[in-house]
Short mmCIF file of C-alpha atoms in Angstrom, two decimals:
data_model
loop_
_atom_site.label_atom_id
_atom_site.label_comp_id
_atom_site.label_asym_id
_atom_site.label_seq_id
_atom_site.Cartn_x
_atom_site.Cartn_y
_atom_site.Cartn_z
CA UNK A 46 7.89 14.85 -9.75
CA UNK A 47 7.37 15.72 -5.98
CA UNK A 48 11.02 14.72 -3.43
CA UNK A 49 10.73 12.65 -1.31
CA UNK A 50 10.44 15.36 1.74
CA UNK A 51 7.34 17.02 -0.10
CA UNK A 52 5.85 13.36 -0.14
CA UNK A 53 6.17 12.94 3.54
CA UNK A 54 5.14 16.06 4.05
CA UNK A 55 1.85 14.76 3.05
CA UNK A 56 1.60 12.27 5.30
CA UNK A 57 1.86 15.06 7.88
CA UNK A 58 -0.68 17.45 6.79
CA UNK A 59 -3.79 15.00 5.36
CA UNK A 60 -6.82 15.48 8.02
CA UNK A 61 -8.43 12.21 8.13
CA UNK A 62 -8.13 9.79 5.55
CA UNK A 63 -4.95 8.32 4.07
CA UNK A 64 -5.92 5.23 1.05
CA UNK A 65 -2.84 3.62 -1.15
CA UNK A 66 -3.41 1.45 -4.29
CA UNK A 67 -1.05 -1.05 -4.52
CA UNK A 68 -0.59 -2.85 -7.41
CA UNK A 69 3.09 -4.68 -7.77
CA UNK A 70 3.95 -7.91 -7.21
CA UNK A 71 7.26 -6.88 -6.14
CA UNK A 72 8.87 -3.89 -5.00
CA UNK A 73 12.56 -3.03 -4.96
CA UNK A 74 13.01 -0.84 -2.21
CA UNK A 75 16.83 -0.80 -0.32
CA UNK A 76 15.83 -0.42 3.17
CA UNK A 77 13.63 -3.68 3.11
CA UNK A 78 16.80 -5.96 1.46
CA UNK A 79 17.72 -7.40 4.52
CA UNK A 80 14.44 -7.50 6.28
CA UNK A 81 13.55 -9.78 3.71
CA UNK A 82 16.62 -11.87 3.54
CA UNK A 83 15.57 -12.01 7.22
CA UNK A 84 11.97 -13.06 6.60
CA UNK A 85 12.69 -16.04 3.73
CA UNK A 86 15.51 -17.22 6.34
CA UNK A 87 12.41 -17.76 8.80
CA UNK A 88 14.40 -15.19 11.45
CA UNK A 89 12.31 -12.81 13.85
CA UNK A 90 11.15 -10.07 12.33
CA UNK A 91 11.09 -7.91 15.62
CA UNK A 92 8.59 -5.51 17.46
CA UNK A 93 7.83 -3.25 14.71
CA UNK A 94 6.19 -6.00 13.09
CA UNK A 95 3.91 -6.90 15.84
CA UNK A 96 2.66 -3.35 16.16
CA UNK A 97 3.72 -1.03 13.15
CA UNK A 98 5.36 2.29 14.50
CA UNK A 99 4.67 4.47 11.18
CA UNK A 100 0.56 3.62 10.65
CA UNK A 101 0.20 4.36 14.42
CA UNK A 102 1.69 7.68 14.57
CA UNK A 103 -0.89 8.60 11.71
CA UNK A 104 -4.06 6.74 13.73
CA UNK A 105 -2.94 7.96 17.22
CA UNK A 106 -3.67 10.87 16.09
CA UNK A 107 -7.30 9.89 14.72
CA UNK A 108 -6.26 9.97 10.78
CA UNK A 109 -7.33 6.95 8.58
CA UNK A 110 -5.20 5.11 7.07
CA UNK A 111 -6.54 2.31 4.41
CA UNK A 112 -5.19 0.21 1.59
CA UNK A 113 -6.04 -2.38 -1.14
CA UNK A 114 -3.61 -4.81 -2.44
CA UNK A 115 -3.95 -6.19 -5.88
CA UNK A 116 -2.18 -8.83 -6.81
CA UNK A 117 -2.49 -11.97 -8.75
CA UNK A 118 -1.62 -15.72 -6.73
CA UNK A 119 0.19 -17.62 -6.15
CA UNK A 120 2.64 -15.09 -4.44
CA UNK A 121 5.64 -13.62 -5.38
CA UNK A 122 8.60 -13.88 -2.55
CA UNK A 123 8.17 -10.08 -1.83
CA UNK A 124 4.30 -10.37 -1.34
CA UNK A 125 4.43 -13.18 1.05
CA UNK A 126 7.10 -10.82 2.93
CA UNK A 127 4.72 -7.87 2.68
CA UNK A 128 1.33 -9.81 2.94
CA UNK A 129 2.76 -11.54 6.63
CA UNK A 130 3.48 -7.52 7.95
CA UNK A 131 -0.10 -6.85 7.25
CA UNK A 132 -0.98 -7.54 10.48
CA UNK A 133 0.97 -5.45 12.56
CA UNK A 134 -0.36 -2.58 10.33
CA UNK A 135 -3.51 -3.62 11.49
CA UNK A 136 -3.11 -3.56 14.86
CA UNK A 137 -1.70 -0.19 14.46
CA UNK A 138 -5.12 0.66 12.57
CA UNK A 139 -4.88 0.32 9.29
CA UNK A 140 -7.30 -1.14 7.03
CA UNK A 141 -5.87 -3.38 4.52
CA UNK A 142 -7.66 -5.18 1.53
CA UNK A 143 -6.53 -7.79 -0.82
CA UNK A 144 -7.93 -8.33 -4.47
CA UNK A 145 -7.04 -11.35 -5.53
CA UNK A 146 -7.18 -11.62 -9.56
CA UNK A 147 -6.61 -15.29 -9.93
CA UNK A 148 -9.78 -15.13 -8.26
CA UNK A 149 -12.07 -12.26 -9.72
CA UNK A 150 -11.18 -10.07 -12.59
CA UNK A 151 -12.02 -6.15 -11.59
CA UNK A 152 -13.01 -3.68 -14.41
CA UNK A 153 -12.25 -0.46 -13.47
CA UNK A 154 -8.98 -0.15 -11.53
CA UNK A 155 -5.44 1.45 -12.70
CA UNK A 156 -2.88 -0.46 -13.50
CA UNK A 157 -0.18 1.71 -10.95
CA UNK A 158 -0.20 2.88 -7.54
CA UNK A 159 -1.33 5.77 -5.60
CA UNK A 160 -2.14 7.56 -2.26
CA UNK A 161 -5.17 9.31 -2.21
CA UNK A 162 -5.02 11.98 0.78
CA UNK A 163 -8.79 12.82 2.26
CA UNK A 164 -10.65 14.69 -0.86
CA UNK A 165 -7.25 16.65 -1.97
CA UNK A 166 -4.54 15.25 -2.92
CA UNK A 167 -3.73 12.50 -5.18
CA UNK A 168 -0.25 11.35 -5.60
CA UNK A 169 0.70 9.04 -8.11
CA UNK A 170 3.57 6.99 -7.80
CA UNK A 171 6.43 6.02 -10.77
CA UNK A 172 8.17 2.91 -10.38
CA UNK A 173 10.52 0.93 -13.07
CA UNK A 174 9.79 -2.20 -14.71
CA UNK A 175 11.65 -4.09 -11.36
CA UNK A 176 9.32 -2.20 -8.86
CA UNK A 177 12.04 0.88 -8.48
CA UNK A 178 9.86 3.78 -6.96
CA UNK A 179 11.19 6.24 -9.49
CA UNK A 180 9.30 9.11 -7.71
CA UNK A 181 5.57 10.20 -7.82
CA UNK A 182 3.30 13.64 -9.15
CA UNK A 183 0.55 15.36 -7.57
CA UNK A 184 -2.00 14.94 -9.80
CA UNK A 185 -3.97 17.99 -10.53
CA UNK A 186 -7.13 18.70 -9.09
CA UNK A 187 -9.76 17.64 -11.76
CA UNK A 188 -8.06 14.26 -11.37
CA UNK A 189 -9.65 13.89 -8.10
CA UNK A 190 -12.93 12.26 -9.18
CA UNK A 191 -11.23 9.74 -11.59
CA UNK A 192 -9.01 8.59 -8.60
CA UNK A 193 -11.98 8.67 -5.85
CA UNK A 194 -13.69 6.53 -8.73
CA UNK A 195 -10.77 3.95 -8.09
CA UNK A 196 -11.05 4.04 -4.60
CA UNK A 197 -14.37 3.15 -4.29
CA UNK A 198 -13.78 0.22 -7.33
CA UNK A 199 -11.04 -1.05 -5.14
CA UNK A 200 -12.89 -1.17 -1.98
CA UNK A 201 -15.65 -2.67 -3.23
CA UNK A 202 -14.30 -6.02 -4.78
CA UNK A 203 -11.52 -5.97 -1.92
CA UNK A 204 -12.06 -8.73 0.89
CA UNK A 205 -10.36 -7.78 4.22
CA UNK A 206 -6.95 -9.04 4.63
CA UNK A 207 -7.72 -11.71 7.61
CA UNK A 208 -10.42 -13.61 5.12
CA UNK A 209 -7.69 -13.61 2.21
CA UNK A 210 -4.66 -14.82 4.52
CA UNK A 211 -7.00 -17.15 6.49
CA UNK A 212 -7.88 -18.67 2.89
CA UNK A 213 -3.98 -18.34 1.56
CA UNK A 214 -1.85 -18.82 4.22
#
């Protein structure tokens, strides 16, 4: 299992493309607690939101940064928090996908997440039962193909994340 410094640290040193499979319908992660409270409460949600801070300092820099969501509707609390940050990531330059599987079964995908970093690095992430991120493994390198494979699944059945929220929201 890689710390969480040698994780970040990949986020620093991938040339050009960043992807992330996401595939929980919640996630239990501390620092977002009371940013959610915040968001079922119907409060601001601040700047950040509008324009995210953390995808841009990857694309200001000319890196890629992509993801596809699957989940299953109707939505969990914690995705309809997630899904309505989606857009500031956006404007920051991300490219976000959502597959839907109330609405299409897709052969072909894992059933956890990951970050794929350019053709390199694959890191696959642990989480518990709740949505705990336990920690994650760089996978080794004949792995690569198997999780490019997944990549290109995933971004094929995805639809972008304004045609899913204009439909669901």
């Amino acid at each position: 299992m890689l710390a969480g410094e040698e994780f970040g640290r990949l986020f620093e040193t991938f040339e050009r493309t960043a992807f992330r499979l996401e595939t929980l319908a919640v996630y239990d992660v501390d620092e977002e607690r009371e940013e959610i409270a915040r968001f079922l409460a119907g409060e601001d949600m601040g700047p950040d939101w509008d324009d995210n801070p953390w995808v841009r300092s990857m694309t200001d820099k000319g890196k890629s940064v992509s993801r596809v969501h699957v989940l299953r509707s109707p939505l969990t609390d914690y995705l309809r928090y997630e899904l309505a940050a989606y857009p500031g990531n956006i404007k920051a330059g991300e490219s976000i996908g959502i597959i839907d599987l109330a609405e299409q079964e897709v052969a072909g995908l894992p059933d956890h997440d990951f970050w794929l970093f350019g053709d390199r690095d694959v890191y696959r992430m642990h989480y518990t039962p709740e949505g705990k991120f336990v920690g994650g493994e760089l996978l080794p390198a004949d792995r690569l193909a198997e999780y490019q494979g997944y990549r290109d699944v995933a971004l094929t059945h995805a639809v972008p994340f304004a045609s899913y929220w204009e439909r669901h929201h």
